mmCIF file with all atom_site columns, C-alpha atoms in Angstrom:
data_model
loop_
_atom_site.group_PDB
_atom_site.id
_atom_site.type_symbol
_atom_site.label_atom_id
_atom_site.label_alt_id
_atom_site.label_comp_id
_atom_site.label_asym_id
_atom_site.label_entity_id
_atom_site.label_seq_id
_atom_site.pdbx_PDB_ins_code
_atom_site.Cartn_x
_atom_site.Cartn_y
_atom_site.Cartn_z
_atom_site.occupancy
_atom_site.B_iso_or_equiv
_atom_site.pdbx_formal_charge
_atom_site.auth_seq_id
_atom_site.auth_comp_id
_atom_site.auth_asym_id
_atom_site.auth_atom_id
_atom_site.pdbx_PDB_model_num
ATOM 1   C CA . UNK A 1 1   ? 142.588 91.286  142.494 1.00 0.00 ? 1   UNK A CA 1
ATOM 2   C CA . UNK A 1 2   ? 141.489 90.317  139.436 1.00 0.00 ? 2   UNK A CA 1
ATOM 3   C CA . UNK A 1 3   ? 138.391 93.230  138.146 1.00 0.00 ? 3   UNK A CA 1
ATOM 4   C CA . UNK A 1 4   ? 136.825 94.543  135.345 1.00 0.00 ? 4   UNK A CA 1
ATOM 5   C CA . UNK A 1 5   ? 135.817 97.646  135.385 1.00 0.00 ? 5   UNK A CA 1
ATOM 6   C CA . UNK A 1 6   ? 133.068 98.687  133.708 1.00 0.00 ? 6   UNK A CA 1
ATOM 7   C CA . UNK A 1 7   ? 133.047 102.965 132.689 1.00 0.00 ? 7   UNK A CA 1
ATOM 8   C CA . UNK A 1 8   ? 129.862 104.413 131.808 1.00 0.00 ? 8   UNK A CA 1
ATOM 9   C CA . UNK A 1 9   ? 127.226 103.667 135.016 1.00 0.00 ? 9   UNK A CA 1
ATOM 10  C CA . UNK A 1 10  ? 124.412 104.835 132.664 1.00 0.00 ? 10  UNK A CA 1
ATOM 11  C CA . UNK A 1 11  ? 124.294 105.576 128.654 1.00 0.00 ? 11  UNK A CA 1
ATOM 12  C CA . UNK A 1 12  ? 121.879 107.614 127.103 1.00 0.00 ? 12  UNK A CA 1
ATOM 13  C CA . UNK A 1 13  ? 121.307 107.804 123.255 1.00 0.00 ? 13  UNK A CA 1
ATOM 14  C CA . UNK A 1 14  ? 118.689 108.457 120.403 1.00 0.00 ? 14  UNK A CA 1
ATOM 15  C CA . UNK A 1 15  ? 117.296 105.116 118.610 1.00 0.00 ? 15  UNK A CA 1
ATOM 16  C CA . UNK A 1 16  ? 118.889 105.126 115.595 1.00 0.00 ? 16  UNK A CA 1
ATOM 17  C CA . UNK A 1 17  ? 122.489 106.661 117.212 1.00 0.00 ? 17  UNK A CA 1
ATOM 18  C CA . UNK A 1 18  ? 125.937 104.701 117.616 1.00 0.00 ? 18  UNK A CA 1
ATOM 19  C CA . UNK A 1 19  ? 126.670 104.030 120.857 1.00 0.00 ? 19  UNK A CA 1
ATOM 20  C CA . UNK A 1 20  ? 129.702 101.968 122.893 1.00 0.00 ? 20  UNK A CA 1
ATOM 21  C CA . UNK A 1 21  ? 129.857 100.835 125.949 1.00 0.00 ? 21  UNK A CA 1
ATOM 22  C CA . UNK A 1 22  ? 133.080 100.627 127.901 1.00 0.00 ? 22  UNK A CA 1
ATOM 23  C CA . UNK A 1 23  ? 135.106 97.747  129.626 1.00 0.00 ? 23  UNK A CA 1
ATOM 24  C CA . UNK A 1 24  ? 138.741 96.899  131.241 1.00 0.00 ? 24  UNK A CA 1
ATOM 25  C CA . UNK A 1 25  ? 139.873 94.257  132.859 1.00 0.00 ? 25  UNK A CA 1
ATOM 26  C CA . UNK A 1 26  ? 142.970 93.658  135.332 1.00 0.00 ? 26  UNK A CA 1
ATOM 27  C CA . UNK A 1 27  ? 145.427 92.041  132.932 1.00 0.00 ? 27  UNK A CA 1
ATOM 28  C CA . UNK A 1 28  ? 146.189 87.997  133.021 1.00 0.00 ? 28  UNK A CA 1
ATOM 29  C CA . UNK A 1 29  ? 148.105 85.374  130.547 1.00 0.00 ? 29  UNK A CA 1
ATOM 30  C CA . UNK A 1 30  ? 144.662 84.735  129.506 1.00 0.00 ? 30  UNK A CA 1
ATOM 31  C CA . UNK A 1 31  ? 141.073 85.472  129.664 1.00 0.00 ? 31  UNK A CA 1
ATOM 32  C CA . UNK A 1 32  ? 137.515 85.121  128.128 1.00 0.00 ? 32  UNK A CA 1
ATOM 33  C CA . UNK A 1 33  ? 135.668 87.910  128.240 1.00 0.00 ? 33  UNK A CA 1
ATOM 34  C CA . UNK A 1 34  ? 131.627 88.424  127.702 1.00 0.00 ? 34  UNK A CA 1
ATOM 35  C CA . UNK A 1 35  ? 129.780 90.566  127.885 1.00 0.00 ? 35  UNK A CA 1
ATOM 36  C CA . UNK A 1 36  ? 126.458 89.850  128.759 1.00 0.00 ? 36  UNK A CA 1
ATOM 37  C CA . UNK A 1 37  ? 122.076 92.131  128.531 1.00 0.00 ? 37  UNK A CA 1
ATOM 38  C CA . UNK A 1 38  ? 119.653 91.905  131.639 1.00 0.00 ? 38  UNK A CA 1
ATOM 39  C CA . UNK A 1 39  ? 116.444 92.885  130.250 1.00 0.00 ? 39  UNK A CA 1
ATOM 40  C CA . UNK A 1 40  ? 114.549 94.385  134.014 1.00 0.00 ? 40  UNK A CA 1
ATOM 41  C CA . UNK A 1 41  ? 113.465 90.801  135.883 1.00 0.00 ? 41  UNK A CA 1
ATOM 42  C CA . UNK A 1 42  ? 114.836 89.040  133.755 1.00 0.00 ? 42  UNK A CA 1
ATOM 43  C CA . UNK A 1 43  ? 117.816 86.845  133.785 1.00 0.00 ? 43  UNK A CA 1
ATOM 44  C CA . UNK A 1 44  ? 121.222 87.324  131.773 1.00 0.00 ? 44  UNK A CA 1
ATOM 45  C CA . UNK A 1 45  ? 121.443 86.224  128.364 1.00 0.00 ? 45  UNK A CA 1
ATOM 46  C CA . UNK A 1 46  ? 125.166 86.302  126.847 1.00 0.00 ? 46  UNK A CA 1
ATOM 47  C CA . UNK A 1 47  ? 125.607 88.584  123.231 1.00 0.00 ? 47  UNK A CA 1
ATOM 48  C CA . UNK A 1 48  ? 128.226 87.723  122.938 1.00 0.00 ? 48  UNK A CA 1
ATOM 49  C CA . UNK A 1 49  ? 132.242 86.129  123.758 1.00 0.00 ? 49  UNK A CA 1
ATOM 50  C CA . UNK A 1 50  ? 135.435 86.138  123.117 1.00 0.00 ? 50  UNK A CA 1
ATOM 51  C CA . UNK A 1 51  ? 137.523 83.313  124.073 1.00 0.00 ? 51  UNK A CA 1
ATOM 52  C CA . UNK A 1 52  ? 140.368 83.144  120.461 1.00 0.00 ? 52  UNK A CA 1
ATOM 53  C CA . UNK A 1 53  ? 140.550 83.725  117.381 1.00 0.00 ? 53  UNK A CA 1
ATOM 54  C CA . UNK A 1 54  ? 139.144 86.979  115.451 1.00 0.00 ? 54  UNK A CA 1
ATOM 55  C CA . UNK A 1 55  ? 140.096 90.083  117.744 1.00 0.00 ? 55  UNK A CA 1
ATOM 56  C CA . UNK A 1 56  ? 136.706 91.270  116.300 1.00 0.00 ? 56  UNK A CA 1
ATOM 57  C CA . UNK A 1 57  ? 133.202 89.600  117.404 1.00 0.00 ? 57  UNK A CA 1
ATOM 58  C CA . UNK A 1 58  ? 130.343 89.348  116.439 1.00 0.00 ? 58  UNK A CA 1
ATOM 59  C CA . UNK A 1 59  ? 127.334 88.473  118.500 1.00 0.00 ? 59  UNK A CA 1
ATOM 60  C CA . UNK A 1 60  ? 123.861 89.010  118.797 1.00 0.00 ? 60  UNK A CA 1
ATOM 61  C CA . UNK A 1 61  ? 120.745 91.730  118.062 1.00 0.00 ? 61  UNK A CA 1
ATOM 62  C CA . UNK A 1 62  ? 123.432 93.551  116.387 1.00 0.00 ? 62  UNK A CA 1
ATOM 63  C CA . UNK A 1 63  ? 126.515 93.842  118.521 1.00 0.00 ? 63  UNK A CA 1
ATOM 64  C CA . UNK A 1 64  ? 129.907 93.402  118.114 1.00 0.00 ? 64  UNK A CA 1
ATOM 65  C CA . UNK A 1 65  ? 133.111 93.831  120.673 1.00 0.00 ? 65  UNK A CA 1
ATOM 66  C CA . UNK A 1 66  ? 136.769 94.133  119.894 1.00 0.00 ? 66  UNK A CA 1
ATOM 67  C CA . UNK A 1 67  ? 139.212 92.280  122.178 1.00 0.00 ? 67  UNK A CA 1
ATOM 68  C CA . UNK A 1 68  ? 142.263 95.088  122.766 1.00 0.00 ? 68  UNK A CA 1
ATOM 69  C CA . UNK A 1 69  ? 145.165 93.117  124.210 1.00 0.00 ? 69  UNK A CA 1
ATOM 70  C CA . UNK A 1 70  ? 147.205 96.005  125.204 1.00 0.00 ? 70  UNK A CA 1
ATOM 71  C CA . UNK A 1 71  ? 144.567 98.144  126.519 1.00 0.00 ? 71  UNK A CA 1
ATOM 72  C CA . UNK A 1 72  ? 142.585 95.637  128.354 1.00 0.00 ? 72  UNK A CA 1
ATOM 73  C CA . UNK A 1 73  ? 139.835 96.795  126.622 1.00 0.00 ? 73  UNK A CA 1
ATOM 74  C CA . UNK A 1 74  ? 136.835 95.104  126.086 1.00 0.00 ? 74  UNK A CA 1
ATOM 75  C CA . UNK A 1 75  ? 134.108 97.539  124.310 1.00 0.00 ? 75  UNK A CA 1
ATOM 76  C CA . UNK A 1 76  ? 130.786 97.052  123.123 1.00 0.00 ? 76  UNK A CA 1
ATOM 77  C CA . UNK A 1 77  ? 129.222 98.472  119.940 1.00 0.00 ? 77  UNK A CA 1
ATOM 78  C CA . UNK A 1 78  ? 126.365 98.512  117.778 1.00 0.00 ? 78  UNK A CA 1
ATOM 79  C CA . UNK A 1 79  ? 125.800 100.836 114.648 1.00 0.00 ? 79  UNK A CA 1
ATOM 80  C CA . UNK A 1 80  ? 122.685 101.652 115.191 1.00 0.00 ? 80  UNK A CA 1
ATOM 81  C CA . UNK A 1 81  ? 120.573 101.010 118.864 1.00 0.00 ? 81  UNK A CA 1
ATOM 82  C CA . UNK A 1 82  ? 116.417 100.371 119.052 1.00 0.00 ? 82  UNK A CA 1
ATOM 83  C CA . UNK A 1 83  ? 114.242 101.209 121.667 1.00 0.00 ? 83  UNK A CA 1
ATOM 84  C CA . UNK A 1 84  ? 114.101 98.295  122.963 1.00 0.00 ? 84  UNK A CA 1
ATOM 85  C CA . UNK A 1 85  ? 118.157 98.503  123.382 1.00 0.00 ? 85  UNK A CA 1
ATOM 86  C CA . UNK A 1 86  ? 117.421 99.309  126.266 1.00 0.00 ? 86  UNK A CA 1
ATOM 87  C CA . UNK A 1 87  ? 118.093 97.279  129.703 1.00 0.00 ? 87  UNK A CA 1
ATOM 88  C CA . UNK A 1 88  ? 121.654 96.510  131.764 1.00 0.00 ? 88  UNK A CA 1
ATOM 89  C CA . UNK A 1 89  ? 124.243 95.678  129.705 1.00 0.00 ? 89  UNK A CA 1
ATOM 90  C CA . UNK A 1 90  ? 127.526 93.579  131.575 1.00 0.00 ? 90  UNK A CA 1
ATOM 91  C CA . UNK A 1 91  ? 130.850 92.922  130.889 1.00 0.00 ? 91  UNK A CA 1
ATOM 92  C CA . UNK A 1 92  ? 132.906 89.476  132.133 1.00 0.00 ? 92  UNK A CA 1
ATOM 93  C CA . UNK A 1 93  ? 135.366 88.242  132.094 1.00 0.00 ? 93  UNK A CA 1
ATOM 94  C CA . UNK A 1 94  ? 136.816 84.517  133.191 1.00 0.00 ? 94  UNK A CA 1
ATOM 95  C CA . UNK A 1 95  ? 140.092 84.039  133.508 1.00 0.00 ? 95  UNK A CA 1
ATOM 96  C CA . UNK A 1 96  ? 140.253 80.703  132.779 1.00 0.00 ? 96  UNK A CA 1
ATOM 97  C CA . UNK A 1 97  ? 138.263 78.071  130.675 1.00 0.00 ? 97  UNK A CA 1
ATOM 98  C CA . UNK A 1 98  ? 139.022 75.624  133.562 1.00 0.00 ? 98  UNK A CA 1
ATOM 99  C CA . UNK A 1 99  ? 137.101 77.638  136.598 1.00 0.00 ? 99  UNK A CA 1
ATOM 100 C CA . UNK A 1 100 ? 134.641 79.417  134.972 1.00 0.00 ? 100 UNK A CA 1
ATOM 101 C CA . UNK A 1 101 ? 134.681 81.994  137.548 1.00 0.00 ? 101 UNK A CA 1
ATOM 102 C CA . UNK A 1 102 ? 133.223 84.942  135.681 1.00 0.00 ? 102 UNK A CA 1
ATOM 103 C CA . UNK A 1 103 ? 133.847 88.512  136.795 1.00 0.00 ? 103 UNK A CA 1
ATOM 104 C CA . UNK A 1 104 ? 131.414 90.991  136.596 1.00 0.00 ? 104 UNK A CA 1
ATOM 105 C CA . UNK A 1 105 ? 131.234 94.848  136.674 1.00 0.00 ? 105 UNK A CA 1
ATOM 106 C CA . UNK A 1 106 ? 129.364 97.142  138.214 1.00 0.00 ? 106 UNK A CA 1
ATOM 107 C CA . UNK A 1 107 ? 126.310 96.597  135.032 1.00 0.00 ? 107 UNK A CA 1
ATOM 108 C CA . UNK A 1 108 ? 126.080 99.729  132.154 1.00 0.00 ? 108 UNK A CA 1
ATOM 109 C CA . UNK A 1 109 ? 122.293 101.465 132.082 1.00 0.00 ? 109 UNK A CA 1
ATOM 110 C CA . UNK A 1 110 ? 121.796 102.027 127.889 1.00 0.00 ? 110 UNK A CA 1
ATOM 111 C CA . UNK A 1 111 ? 118.597 104.515 127.650 1.00 0.00 ? 111 UNK A CA 1
ATOM 112 C CA . UNK A 1 112 ? 117.560 104.819 124.160 1.00 0.00 ? 112 UNK A CA 1
ATOM 113 C CA . UNK A 1 113 ? 115.170 108.099 124.003 1.00 0.00 ? 113 UNK A CA 1
ATOM 114 C CA . UNK A 1 114 ? 112.425 107.895 120.928 1.00 0.00 ? 114 UNK A CA 1
ATOM 115 C CA . UNK B 2 1   ? 114.548 73.411  125.530 1.00 0.00 ? 1   UNK B CA 1
ATOM 116 C CA . UNK B 2 2   ? 114.670 74.585  128.808 1.00 0.00 ? 2   UNK B CA 1
ATOM 117 C CA . UNK B 2 3   ? 116.388 76.923  130.514 1.00 0.00 ? 3   UNK B CA 1
ATOM 118 C CA . UNK B 2 4   ? 117.886 77.481  134.114 1.00 0.00 ? 4   UNK B CA 1
ATOM 119 C CA . UNK B 2 5   ? 114.388 77.592  136.296 1.00 0.00 ? 5   UNK B CA 1
ATOM 120 C CA . UNK B 2 6   ? 114.119 78.615  139.368 1.00 0.00 ? 6   UNK B CA 1
ATOM 121 C CA . UNK B 2 7   ? 111.775 79.360  141.970 1.00 0.00 ? 7   UNK B CA 1
ATOM 122 C CA . UNK B 2 8   ? 110.548 80.952  143.426 1.00 0.00 ? 8   UNK B CA 1
ATOM 123 C CA . UNK B 2 9   ? 111.055 83.994  140.807 1.00 0.00 ? 9   UNK B CA 1
ATOM 124 C CA . UNK B 2 10  ? 110.059 86.562  144.617 1.00 0.00 ? 10  UNK B CA 1
ATOM 125 C CA . UNK B 2 11  ? 110.333 86.121  148.013 1.00 0.00 ? 11  UNK B CA 1
ATOM 126 C CA . UNK B 2 12  ? 109.896 88.665  151.216 1.00 0.00 ? 12  UNK B CA 1
ATOM 127 C CA . UNK B 2 13  ? 110.372 87.421  154.486 1.00 0.00 ? 13  UNK B CA 1
ATOM 128 C CA . UNK B 2 14  ? 110.901 88.753  157.633 1.00 0.00 ? 14  UNK B CA 1
ATOM 129 C CA . UNK B 2 15  ? 114.830 88.952  159.509 1.00 0.00 ? 15  UNK B CA 1
ATOM 130 C CA . UNK B 2 16  ? 115.457 85.922  160.746 1.00 0.00 ? 16  UNK B CA 1
ATOM 131 C CA . UNK B 2 17  ? 113.839 83.742  158.858 1.00 0.00 ? 17  UNK B CA 1
ATOM 132 C CA . UNK B 2 18  ? 115.564 80.654  157.542 1.00 0.00 ? 18  UNK B CA 1
ATOM 133 C CA . UNK B 2 19  ? 115.082 81.253  153.623 1.00 0.00 ? 19  UNK B CA 1
ATOM 134 C CA . UNK B 2 20  ? 115.622 78.576  150.618 1.00 0.00 ? 20  UNK B CA 1
ATOM 135 C CA . UNK B 2 21  ? 116.292 78.970  146.583 1.00 0.00 ? 21  UNK B CA 1
ATOM 136 C CA . UNK B 2 22  ? 115.797 76.175  144.462 1.00 0.00 ? 22  UNK B CA 1
ATOM 137 C CA . UNK B 2 23  ? 117.035 75.690  141.091 1.00 0.00 ? 23  UNK B CA 1
ATOM 138 C CA . UNK B 2 24  ? 117.080 73.167  137.995 1.00 0.00 ? 24  UNK B CA 1
ATOM 139 C CA . UNK B 2 25  ? 120.031 73.795  135.626 1.00 0.00 ? 25  UNK B CA 1
ATOM 140 C CA . UNK B 2 26  ? 119.374 72.903  131.719 1.00 0.00 ? 26  UNK B CA 1
ATOM 141 C CA . UNK B 2 27  ? 119.199 69.020  131.813 1.00 0.00 ? 27  UNK B CA 1
ATOM 142 C CA . UNK B 2 28  ? 123.080 67.640  130.969 1.00 0.00 ? 28  UNK B CA 1
ATOM 143 C CA . UNK B 2 29  ? 125.123 70.794  132.396 1.00 0.00 ? 29  UNK B CA 1
ATOM 144 C CA . UNK B 2 30  ? 127.710 69.795  135.188 1.00 0.00 ? 30  UNK B CA 1
ATOM 145 C CA . UNK B 2 31  ? 128.231 72.807  137.157 1.00 0.00 ? 31  UNK B CA 1
ATOM 146 C CA . UNK B 2 32  ? 126.154 75.032  138.495 1.00 0.00 ? 32  UNK B CA 1
ATOM 147 C CA . UNK B 2 33  ? 126.213 78.549  139.427 1.00 0.00 ? 33  UNK B CA 1
ATOM 148 C CA . UNK B 2 34  ? 124.788 80.442  142.425 1.00 0.00 ? 34  UNK B CA 1
ATOM 149 C CA . UNK B 2 35  ? 125.300 84.176  141.794 1.00 0.00 ? 35  UNK B CA 1
ATOM 150 C CA . UNK B 2 36  ? 124.329 86.648  144.080 1.00 0.00 ? 36  UNK B CA 1
ATOM 151 C CA . UNK B 2 37  ? 123.114 90.548  143.039 1.00 0.00 ? 37  UNK B CA 1
ATOM 152 C CA . UNK B 2 38  ? 122.443 93.552  145.231 1.00 0.00 ? 38  UNK B CA 1
ATOM 153 C CA . UNK B 2 39  ? 120.462 95.995  143.308 1.00 0.00 ? 39  UNK B CA 1
ATOM 154 C CA . UNK B 2 40  ? 122.611 98.199  140.920 1.00 0.00 ? 40  UNK B CA 1
ATOM 155 C CA . UNK B 2 41  ? 124.969 95.876  140.878 1.00 0.00 ? 41  UNK B CA 1
ATOM 156 C CA . UNK B 2 42  ? 127.478 92.684  138.630 1.00 0.00 ? 42  UNK B CA 1
ATOM 157 C CA . UNK B 2 43  ? 126.778 89.416  140.267 1.00 0.00 ? 43  UNK B CA 1
ATOM 158 C CA . UNK B 2 44  ? 128.402 88.281  142.061 1.00 0.00 ? 44  UNK B CA 1
ATOM 159 C CA . UNK B 2 45  ? 129.283 83.710  142.853 1.00 0.00 ? 45  UNK B CA 1
ATOM 160 C CA . UNK B 2 46  ? 128.531 82.237  145.778 1.00 0.00 ? 46  UNK B CA 1
ATOM 161 C CA . UNK B 2 47  ? 129.399 78.849  144.896 1.00 0.00 ? 47  UNK B CA 1
ATOM 162 C CA . UNK B 2 48  ? 129.818 76.608  142.061 1.00 0.00 ? 48  UNK B CA 1
ATOM 163 C CA . UNK B 2 49  ? 129.364 72.750  141.903 1.00 0.00 ? 49  UNK B CA 1
ATOM 164 C CA . UNK B 2 50  ? 130.523 70.205  139.254 1.00 0.00 ? 50  UNK B CA 1
ATOM 165 C CA . UNK B 2 51  ? 128.284 67.755  139.542 1.00 0.00 ? 51  UNK B CA 1
ATOM 166 C CA . UNK B 2 52  ? 127.746 67.151  142.937 1.00 0.00 ? 52  UNK B CA 1
ATOM 167 C CA . UNK B 2 53  ? 130.633 68.471  144.578 1.00 0.00 ? 53  UNK B CA 1
ATOM 168 C CA . UNK B 2 54  ? 131.545 71.991  145.461 1.00 0.00 ? 54  UNK B CA 1
ATOM 169 C CA . UNK B 2 55  ? 134.749 72.922  143.575 1.00 0.00 ? 55  UNK B CA 1
ATOM 170 C CA . UNK B 2 56  ? 134.606 76.626  144.248 1.00 0.00 ? 56  UNK B CA 1
ATOM 171 C CA . UNK B 2 57  ? 132.371 78.209  147.855 1.00 0.00 ? 57  UNK B CA 1
ATOM 172 C CA . UNK B 2 58  ? 135.323 80.326  148.511 1.00 0.00 ? 58  UNK B CA 1
ATOM 173 C CA . UNK B 2 59  ? 132.859 83.554  149.456 1.00 0.00 ? 59  UNK B CA 1
ATOM 174 C CA . UNK B 2 60  ? 130.025 82.250  150.752 1.00 0.00 ? 60  UNK B CA 1
ATOM 175 C CA . UNK B 2 61  ? 129.471 82.907  153.655 1.00 0.00 ? 61  UNK B CA 1
ATOM 176 C CA . UNK B 2 62  ? 129.047 80.405  155.903 1.00 0.00 ? 62  UNK B CA 1
ATOM 177 C CA . UNK B 2 63  ? 127.264 81.168  159.028 1.00 0.00 ? 63  UNK B CA 1
ATOM 178 C CA . UNK B 2 64  ? 124.368 81.594  157.722 1.00 0.00 ? 64  UNK B CA 1
ATOM 179 C CA . UNK B 2 65  ? 124.298 80.124  153.732 1.00 0.00 ? 65  UNK B CA 1
ATOM 180 C CA . UNK B 2 66  ? 124.723 76.271  153.270 1.00 0.00 ? 66  UNK B CA 1
ATOM 181 C CA . UNK B 2 67  ? 123.512 75.185  149.404 1.00 0.00 ? 67  UNK B CA 1
ATOM 182 C CA . UNK B 2 68  ? 123.564 71.081  148.045 1.00 0.00 ? 68  UNK B CA 1
ATOM 183 C CA . UNK B 2 69  ? 122.982 69.662  144.939 1.00 0.00 ? 69  UNK B CA 1
ATOM 184 C CA . UNK B 2 70  ? 121.879 66.158  145.622 1.00 0.00 ? 70  UNK B CA 1
ATOM 185 C CA . UNK B 2 71  ? 123.030 64.202  143.570 1.00 0.00 ? 71  UNK B CA 1
ATOM 186 C CA . UNK B 2 72  ? 124.061 66.337  140.456 1.00 0.00 ? 72  UNK B CA 1
ATOM 187 C CA . UNK B 2 73  ? 120.945 67.988  139.293 1.00 0.00 ? 73  UNK B CA 1
ATOM 188 C CA . UNK B 2 74  ? 118.358 70.070  140.998 1.00 0.00 ? 74  UNK B CA 1
ATOM 189 C CA . UNK B 2 75  ? 120.302 72.636  143.847 1.00 0.00 ? 75  UNK B CA 1
ATOM 190 C CA . UNK B 2 76  ? 119.294 74.007  146.902 1.00 0.00 ? 76  UNK B CA 1
ATOM 191 C CA . UNK B 2 77  ? 120.396 77.010  148.554 1.00 0.00 ? 77  UNK B CA 1
ATOM 192 C CA . UNK B 2 78  ? 119.489 78.292  152.524 1.00 0.00 ? 78  UNK B CA 1
ATOM 193 C CA . UNK B 2 79  ? 119.877 81.299  153.779 1.00 0.00 ? 79  UNK B CA 1
ATOM 194 C CA . UNK B 2 80  ? 119.345 80.635  158.460 1.00 0.00 ? 80  UNK B CA 1
ATOM 195 C CA . UNK B 2 81  ? 118.575 83.481  159.072 1.00 0.00 ? 81  UNK B CA 1
ATOM 196 C CA . UNK B 2 82  ? 117.984 85.351  156.238 1.00 0.00 ? 82  UNK B CA 1
ATOM 197 C CA . UNK B 2 83  ? 119.175 88.828  157.501 1.00 0.00 ? 83  UNK B CA 1
ATOM 198 C CA . UNK B 2 84  ? 118.578 92.719  155.802 1.00 0.00 ? 84  UNK B CA 1
ATOM 199 C CA . UNK B 2 85  ? 121.371 93.210  153.755 1.00 0.00 ? 85  UNK B CA 1
ATOM 200 C CA . UNK B 2 86  ? 120.232 89.602  151.998 1.00 0.00 ? 86  UNK B CA 1
ATOM 201 C CA . UNK B 2 87  ? 118.599 91.298  150.187 1.00 0.00 ? 87  UNK B CA 1
ATOM 202 C CA . UNK B 2 88  ? 118.813 90.647  146.973 1.00 0.00 ? 88  UNK B CA 1
ATOM 203 C CA . UNK B 2 89  ? 118.912 88.616  143.564 1.00 0.00 ? 89  UNK B CA 1
ATOM 204 C CA . UNK B 2 90  ? 119.971 85.031  143.345 1.00 0.00 ? 90  UNK B CA 1
ATOM 205 C CA . UNK B 2 91  ? 120.088 84.212  140.044 1.00 0.00 ? 91  UNK B CA 1
ATOM 206 C CA . UNK B 2 92  ? 121.178 80.472  139.430 1.00 0.00 ? 92  UNK B CA 1
ATOM 207 C CA . UNK B 2 93  ? 123.538 79.110  136.420 1.00 0.00 ? 93  UNK B CA 1
ATOM 208 C CA . UNK B 2 94  ? 124.164 76.076  135.018 1.00 0.00 ? 94  UNK B CA 1
ATOM 209 C CA . UNK B 2 95  ? 126.795 75.504  131.996 1.00 0.00 ? 95  UNK B CA 1
ATOM 210 C CA . UNK B 2 96  ? 128.443 72.064  130.082 1.00 0.00 ? 96  UNK B CA 1
ATOM 211 C CA . UNK B 2 97  ? 132.001 72.269  130.536 1.00 0.00 ? 97  UNK B CA 1
ATOM 212 C CA . UNK B 2 98  ? 134.173 70.664  128.152 1.00 0.00 ? 98  UNK B CA 1
ATOM 213 C CA . UNK B 2 99  ? 137.485 72.022  126.797 1.00 0.00 ? 99  UNK B CA 1
ATOM 214 C CA . UNK B 2 100 ? 137.381 75.415  125.558 1.00 0.00 ? 100 UNK B CA 1
ATOM 215 C CA . UNK B 2 101 ? 133.516 76.396  125.954 1.00 0.00 ? 101 UNK B CA 1
ATOM 216 C CA . UNK B 2 102 ? 132.714 78.170  129.066 1.00 0.00 ? 102 UNK B CA 1
ATOM 217 C CA . UNK B 2 103 ? 128.779 79.967  128.316 1.00 0.00 ? 103 UNK B CA 1
ATOM 218 C CA . UNK B 2 104 ? 127.272 80.440  131.222 1.00 0.00 ? 104 UNK B CA 1
ATOM 219 C CA . UNK B 2 105 ? 122.938 80.271  130.896 1.00 0.00 ? 105 UNK B CA 1
ATOM 220 C CA . UNK B 2 106 ? 121.348 81.944  133.703 1.00 0.00 ? 106 UNK B CA 1
ATOM 221 C CA . UNK B 2 107 ? 117.625 81.750  134.914 1.00 0.00 ? 107 UNK B CA 1
ATOM 222 C CA . UNK B 2 108 ? 115.488 84.805  136.018 1.00 0.00 ? 108 UNK B CA 1
ATOM 223 C CA . UNK B 2 109 ? 116.712 84.985  139.554 1.00 0.00 ? 109 UNK B CA 1
ATOM 224 C CA . UNK B 2 110 ? 114.523 85.123  143.292 1.00 0.00 ? 110 UNK B CA 1
ATOM 225 C CA . UNK B 2 111 ? 114.078 88.019  144.704 1.00 0.00 ? 111 UNK B CA 1
ATOM 226 C CA . UNK B 2 112 ? 114.891 88.206  147.371 1.00 0.00 ? 112 UNK B CA 1
ATOM 227 C CA . UNK B 2 113 ? 113.764 91.044  150.238 1.00 0.00 ? 113 UNK B CA 1
ATOM 228 C CA . UNK B 2 114 ? 114.610 90.734  153.738 1.00 0.00 ? 114 UNK B CA 1
ATOM 229 C CA . UNK B 2 115 ? 112.092 93.123  156.154 1.00 0.00 ? 115 UNK B CA 1
#
């Protein structure tokens, strides 16, 4: 079955430190990958997406992610986090551009401490 | 430009009562999704519309859930009767389906509490 695994349920980090949120997906011939952020009592906001081309994808708020096909991973990184980055982060995948059906991971709570 | 609008934001009902959620997608978006997000989980797709046609409703519990998207714009999701396990956030999203574009824009969600 198609699935997305976010390896860490919570990631505590100090302000201005680097962070990596890990995401693995079940393998497929074609895959489209996304990271969404959800602030408390808000909907999901797209951070970045990988559809094709360069495996290093840059998104909003200084986040980037790298698509690694051999390891079926799409880890999210930021070199220096801010208090305002505290939120829930979701990795999602769709296996065809024609279905639009997103399969989400369970989420990772990023807790940025002062 | 207005985003995806959902109402109500919060709803508390007793079990066995009916409830309905409303979604207005971004203007011009032909694809509309309803997701359910249980506490501490990622969203799960309930139903997807292409214009007014439900093209994927395999995850919709059809014994108590129903949805409609009249005229291919607004959509309503209904639960009748509600059960305690239906407590969740119901998210609506929309996207413009064209080649290579699968970005979905999400509303703020309706938080349902069944007591």
